Short mmCIF file of C-alpha atoms in Angstrom, two decimals:
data_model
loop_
_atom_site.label_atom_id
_atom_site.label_comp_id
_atom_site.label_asym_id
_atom_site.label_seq_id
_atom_site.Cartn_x
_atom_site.Cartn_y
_atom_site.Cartn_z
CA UNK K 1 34.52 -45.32 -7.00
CA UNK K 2 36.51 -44.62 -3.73
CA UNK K 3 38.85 -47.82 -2.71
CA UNK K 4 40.13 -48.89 0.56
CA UNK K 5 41.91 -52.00 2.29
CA UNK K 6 40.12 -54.54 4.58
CA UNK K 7 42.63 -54.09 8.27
CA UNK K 8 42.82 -58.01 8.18
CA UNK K 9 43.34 -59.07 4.37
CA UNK K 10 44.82 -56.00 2.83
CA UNK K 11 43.28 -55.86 -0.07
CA UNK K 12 41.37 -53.07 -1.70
CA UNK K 13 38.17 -52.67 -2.36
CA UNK K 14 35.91 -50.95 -4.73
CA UNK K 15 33.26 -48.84 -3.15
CA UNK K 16 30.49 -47.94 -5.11
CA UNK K 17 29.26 -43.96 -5.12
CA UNK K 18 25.38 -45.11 -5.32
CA UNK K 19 25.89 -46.88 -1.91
CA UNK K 20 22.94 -45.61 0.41
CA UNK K 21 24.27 -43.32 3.30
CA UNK K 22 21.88 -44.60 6.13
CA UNK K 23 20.84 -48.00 6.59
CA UNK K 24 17.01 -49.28 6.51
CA UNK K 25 16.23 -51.01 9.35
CA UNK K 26 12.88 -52.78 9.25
CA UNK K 27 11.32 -53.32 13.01
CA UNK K 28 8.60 -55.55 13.26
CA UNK K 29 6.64 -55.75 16.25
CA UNK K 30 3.28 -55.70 17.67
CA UNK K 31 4.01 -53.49 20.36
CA UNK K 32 2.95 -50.09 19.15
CA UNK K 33 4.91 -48.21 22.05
CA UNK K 34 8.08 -50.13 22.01
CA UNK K 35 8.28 -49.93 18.46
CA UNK K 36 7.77 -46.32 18.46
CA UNK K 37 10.67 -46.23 21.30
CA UNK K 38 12.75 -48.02 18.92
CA UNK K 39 12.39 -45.92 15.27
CA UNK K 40 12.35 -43.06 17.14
CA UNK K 41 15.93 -44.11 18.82
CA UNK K 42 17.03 -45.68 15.58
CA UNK K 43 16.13 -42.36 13.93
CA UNK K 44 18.16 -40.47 16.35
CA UNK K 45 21.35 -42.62 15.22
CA UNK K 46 21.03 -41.69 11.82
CA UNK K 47 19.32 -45.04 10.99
CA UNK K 48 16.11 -45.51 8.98
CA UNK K 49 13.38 -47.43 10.60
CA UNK K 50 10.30 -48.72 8.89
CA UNK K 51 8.19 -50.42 11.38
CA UNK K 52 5.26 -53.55 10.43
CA UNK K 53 3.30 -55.32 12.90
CA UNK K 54 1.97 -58.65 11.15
CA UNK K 55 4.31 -61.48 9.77
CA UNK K 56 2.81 -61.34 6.65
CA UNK K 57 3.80 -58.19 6.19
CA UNK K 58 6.85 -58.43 7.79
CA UNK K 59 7.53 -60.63 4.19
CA UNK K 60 6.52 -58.41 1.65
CA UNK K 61 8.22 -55.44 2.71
CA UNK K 62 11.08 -57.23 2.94
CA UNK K 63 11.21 -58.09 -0.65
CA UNK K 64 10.23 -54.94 -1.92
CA UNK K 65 12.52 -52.81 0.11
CA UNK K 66 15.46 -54.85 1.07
CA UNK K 67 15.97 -53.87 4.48
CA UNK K 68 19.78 -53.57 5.88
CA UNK K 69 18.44 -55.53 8.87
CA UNK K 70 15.48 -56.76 10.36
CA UNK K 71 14.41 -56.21 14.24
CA UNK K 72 11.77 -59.04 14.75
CA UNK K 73 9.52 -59.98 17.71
CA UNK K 74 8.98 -63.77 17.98
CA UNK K 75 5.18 -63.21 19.41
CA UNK K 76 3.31 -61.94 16.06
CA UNK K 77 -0.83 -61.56 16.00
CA UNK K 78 -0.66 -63.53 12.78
CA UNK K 79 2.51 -65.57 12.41
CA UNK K 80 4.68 -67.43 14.39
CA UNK K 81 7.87 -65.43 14.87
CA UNK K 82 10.01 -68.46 13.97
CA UNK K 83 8.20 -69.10 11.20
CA UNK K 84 8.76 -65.68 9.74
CA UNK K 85 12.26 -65.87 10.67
CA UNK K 86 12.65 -69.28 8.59
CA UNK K 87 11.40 -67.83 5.82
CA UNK K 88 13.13 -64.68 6.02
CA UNK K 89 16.67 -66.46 6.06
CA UNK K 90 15.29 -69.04 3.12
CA UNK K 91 13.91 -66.47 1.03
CA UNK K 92 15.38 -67.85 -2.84
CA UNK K 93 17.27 -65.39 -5.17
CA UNK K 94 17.85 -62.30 -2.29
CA UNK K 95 20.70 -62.11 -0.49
CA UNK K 96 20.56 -63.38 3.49
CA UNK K 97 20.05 -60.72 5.44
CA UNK K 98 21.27 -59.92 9.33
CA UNK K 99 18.11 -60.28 11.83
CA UNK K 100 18.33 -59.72 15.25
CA UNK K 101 15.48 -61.03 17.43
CA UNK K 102 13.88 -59.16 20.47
CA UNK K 103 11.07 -61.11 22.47
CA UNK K 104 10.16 -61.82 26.20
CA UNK K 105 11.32 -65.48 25.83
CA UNK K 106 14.36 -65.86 27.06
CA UNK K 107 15.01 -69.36 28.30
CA UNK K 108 18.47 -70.56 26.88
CA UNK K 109 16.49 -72.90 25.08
CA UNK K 110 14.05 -70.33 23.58
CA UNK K 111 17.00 -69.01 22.75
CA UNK K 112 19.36 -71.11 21.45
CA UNK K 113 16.10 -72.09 18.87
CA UNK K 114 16.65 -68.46 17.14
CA UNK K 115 19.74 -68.77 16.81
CA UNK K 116 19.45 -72.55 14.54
CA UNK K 117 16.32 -70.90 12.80
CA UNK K 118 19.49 -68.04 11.21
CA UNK K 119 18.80 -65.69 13.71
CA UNK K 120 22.05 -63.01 13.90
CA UNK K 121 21.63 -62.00 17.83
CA UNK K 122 18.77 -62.77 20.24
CA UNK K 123 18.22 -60.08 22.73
CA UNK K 124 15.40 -60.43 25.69
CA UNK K 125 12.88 -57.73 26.40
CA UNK K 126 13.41 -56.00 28.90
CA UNK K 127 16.32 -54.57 27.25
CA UNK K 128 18.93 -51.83 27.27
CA UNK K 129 18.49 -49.78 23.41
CA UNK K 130 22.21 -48.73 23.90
CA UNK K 131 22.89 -52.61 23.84
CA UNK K 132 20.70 -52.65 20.69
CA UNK K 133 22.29 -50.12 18.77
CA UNK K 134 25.70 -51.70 19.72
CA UNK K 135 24.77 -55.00 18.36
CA UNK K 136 23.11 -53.31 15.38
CA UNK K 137 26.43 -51.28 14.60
CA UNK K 138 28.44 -54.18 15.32
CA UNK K 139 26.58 -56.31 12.57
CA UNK K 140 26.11 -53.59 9.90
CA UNK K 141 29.98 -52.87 10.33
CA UNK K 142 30.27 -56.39 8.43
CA UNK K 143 27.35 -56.30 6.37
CA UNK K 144 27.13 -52.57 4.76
CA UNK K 145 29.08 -52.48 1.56
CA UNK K 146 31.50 -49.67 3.09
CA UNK K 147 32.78 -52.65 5.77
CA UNK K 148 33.56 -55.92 3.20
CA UNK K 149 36.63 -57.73 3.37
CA UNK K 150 38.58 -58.47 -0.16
CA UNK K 151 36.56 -59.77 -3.10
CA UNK K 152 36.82 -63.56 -3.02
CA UNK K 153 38.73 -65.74 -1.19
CA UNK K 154 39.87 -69.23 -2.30
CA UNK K 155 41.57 -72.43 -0.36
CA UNK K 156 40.84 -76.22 -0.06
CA UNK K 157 37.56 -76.70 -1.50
CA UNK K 158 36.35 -73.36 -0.19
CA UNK K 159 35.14 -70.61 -2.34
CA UNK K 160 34.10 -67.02 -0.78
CA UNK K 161 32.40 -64.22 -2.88
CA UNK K 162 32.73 -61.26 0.12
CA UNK K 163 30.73 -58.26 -1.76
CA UNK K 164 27.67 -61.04 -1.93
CA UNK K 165 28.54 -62.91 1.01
CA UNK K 166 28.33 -66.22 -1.11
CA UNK K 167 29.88 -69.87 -0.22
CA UNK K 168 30.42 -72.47 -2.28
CA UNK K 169 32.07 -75.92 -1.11
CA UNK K 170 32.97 -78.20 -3.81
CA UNK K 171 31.01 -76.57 -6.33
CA UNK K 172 27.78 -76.81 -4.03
CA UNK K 173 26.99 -73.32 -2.92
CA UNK K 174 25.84 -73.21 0.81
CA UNK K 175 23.60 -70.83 2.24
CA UNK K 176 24.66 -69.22 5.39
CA UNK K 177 23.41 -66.61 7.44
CA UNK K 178 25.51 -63.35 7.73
CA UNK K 179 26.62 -64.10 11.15
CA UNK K 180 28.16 -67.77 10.22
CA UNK K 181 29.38 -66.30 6.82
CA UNK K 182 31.27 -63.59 8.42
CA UNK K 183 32.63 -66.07 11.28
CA UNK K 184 34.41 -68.14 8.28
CA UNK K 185 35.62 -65.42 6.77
CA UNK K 186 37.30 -64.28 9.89
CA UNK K 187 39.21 -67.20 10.61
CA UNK K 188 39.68 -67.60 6.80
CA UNK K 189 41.60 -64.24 6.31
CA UNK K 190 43.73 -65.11 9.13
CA UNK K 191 44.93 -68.69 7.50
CA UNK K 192 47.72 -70.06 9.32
CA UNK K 193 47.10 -68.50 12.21
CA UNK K 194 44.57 -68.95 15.15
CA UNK K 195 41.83 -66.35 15.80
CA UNK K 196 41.05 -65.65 19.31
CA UNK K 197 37.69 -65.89 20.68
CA UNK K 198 37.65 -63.05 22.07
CA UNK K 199 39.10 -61.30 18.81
CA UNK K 200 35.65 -63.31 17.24
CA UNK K 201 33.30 -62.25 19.60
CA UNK K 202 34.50 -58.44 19.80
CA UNK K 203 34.50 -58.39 15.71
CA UNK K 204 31.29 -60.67 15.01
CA UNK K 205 28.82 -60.00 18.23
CA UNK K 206 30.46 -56.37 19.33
CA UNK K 207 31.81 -57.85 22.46
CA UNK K 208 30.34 -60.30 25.02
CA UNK K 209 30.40 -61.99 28.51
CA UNK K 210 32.39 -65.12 29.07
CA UNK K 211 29.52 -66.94 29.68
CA UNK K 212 27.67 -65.67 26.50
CA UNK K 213 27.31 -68.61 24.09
CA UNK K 214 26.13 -66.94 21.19
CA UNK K 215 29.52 -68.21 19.34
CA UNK K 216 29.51 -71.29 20.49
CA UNK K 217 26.18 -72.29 18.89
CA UNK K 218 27.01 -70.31 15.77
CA UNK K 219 30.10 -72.43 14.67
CA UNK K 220 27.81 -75.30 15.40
CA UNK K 221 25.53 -74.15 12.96
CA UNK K 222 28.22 -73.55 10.29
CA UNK K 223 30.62 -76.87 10.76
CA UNK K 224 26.99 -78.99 10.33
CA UNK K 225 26.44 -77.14 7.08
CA UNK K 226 29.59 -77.72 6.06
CA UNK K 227 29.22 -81.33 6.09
CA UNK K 228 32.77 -82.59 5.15
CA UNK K 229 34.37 -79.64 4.71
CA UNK K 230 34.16 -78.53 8.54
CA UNK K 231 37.08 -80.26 9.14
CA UNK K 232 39.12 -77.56 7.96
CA UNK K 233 37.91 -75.27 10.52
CA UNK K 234 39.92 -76.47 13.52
CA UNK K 235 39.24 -75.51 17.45
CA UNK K 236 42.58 -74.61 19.43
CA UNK K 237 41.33 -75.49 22.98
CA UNK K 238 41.64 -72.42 25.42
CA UNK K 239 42.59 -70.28 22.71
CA UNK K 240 40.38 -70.07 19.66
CA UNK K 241 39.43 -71.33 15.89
CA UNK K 242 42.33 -71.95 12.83
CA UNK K 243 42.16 -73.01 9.50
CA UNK K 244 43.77 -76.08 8.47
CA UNK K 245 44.19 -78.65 5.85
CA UNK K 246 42.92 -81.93 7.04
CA UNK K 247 45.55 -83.80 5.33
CA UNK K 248 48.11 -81.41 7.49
CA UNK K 249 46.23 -82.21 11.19
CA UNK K 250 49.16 -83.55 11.79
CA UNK K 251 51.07 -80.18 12.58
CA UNK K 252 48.87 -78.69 14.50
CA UNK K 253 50.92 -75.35 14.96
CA UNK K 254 49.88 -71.71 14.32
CA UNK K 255 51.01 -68.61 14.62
CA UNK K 256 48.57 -66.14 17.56
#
């Protein structure tokens, strides 16, 4: 077992030596060419690629191989592509997993429907693959065993389990997907102090635009699971996202 500290939390953590080297990405799309363009790309970054076309089996492989991350087309022969991705981010007793989607749709409302359905990133085809392999990298950096934060992490009625990317809120555990998990635990590590935006969207989406609203719609997701318990998570207008007791709204000071 090797151990290192998170940059942000100092703490260490254990690594275990069985950890798998490369990452298996699973690409499902119904494109023979582009998905060849893709493994063969992913392959060249020292990724794995496995590569379905249908839905259905889009499902199966997933729960027998346990994929690092899914690539998933939204226009399926068999499926619809948000109906796989539902059931890929509700699938009982496995862990979420990241997906990025990559489809021709790509009206803000097409989507900003991804995103709500757990979606991790939503890129539109025609895209760059050095933009895809950024947002892949940027993802697995949080989501590989080699990149978690400290074990657990405990305030207010919050409860984090890092290595297993588990929340529970008031002894209800919530299921998130690994982009709103990781979000919380970003601005949860930095308690009493206010996270930047652009400090989020560098660490969680790799970078962005100004205009790009992929963060936005994220913390929407998570403060509506949250039900109650989003009022802890507290916006700093112009400047970013804190975490504060309700009872304490009062002093609404932090440390940048």
């Amino acid at each position: 077992m090797n151990a290192i500290a998170s940059p942000m939390c100092e703490h260490p953590i254990e690594i275990p030596s069985s950890v798998r080297k490369r990452a298996v990405i699973l690409v499902v799309e119904d494109e023979p060419d582009l998905a060849e363009i893709l493994c063969h790309n992913l392959r060249a970054n020292d990724f794995e690629c496995l590569w379905v076309q249908r839905g259905r089996d889009a499902l199966e492989r997933v729960s027998e191989l346990h994929p690092d991350l899914v690539i998933l087309d939204l226009m399926l022969p068999d499926l619809p592509g948000e109906a796989v991705l539902a059931q890929l981010h509700r699938k009982e007793g496995e862990p979420a997993r990241p997906i990025i989607v990559v489809t021709a749709r790509g009206t803000e409302a097409d989507q900003l429907i991804g995103l709500s359905l757990g979606a991790d990133d939503y890129l539109v085809k025609p895209f760059s693959i050095r933009v895809l392999l950024a947002r892949i990298r940027a993802i697995l950096r949080r989501t590989r065993p080699e990149a978690r934060l400290e074990p657990t992490l405990s305030f207010g009625p919050f409860h984090l389990t890092l290595d297993r990317e588990q929340l529970i809120v008031d002894g209800v555990n919530l299921r998130l997907t690994h982009t709103e998990f990781h979000l919380l635990s970003e601005i949860a590590c930095s308690r009493g102090r206010v996270v930047r935006r652009g400090q989020l969207m560098d660490t969680v989406f790799g970078g962005a635009d100004p205009f790009d609203r992929r963060l936005d719609v994220h913390i929407t997701n998570l403060r509506r699971k949250l039900g109650e318990a989003a009022r802890w998570i507290v916006t700093v207008r112009g400047v970013g996202y804190a975490i504060q007791d309700p009872a304490r709204d009062h002093e609404n000071s932090f440390a940048e």
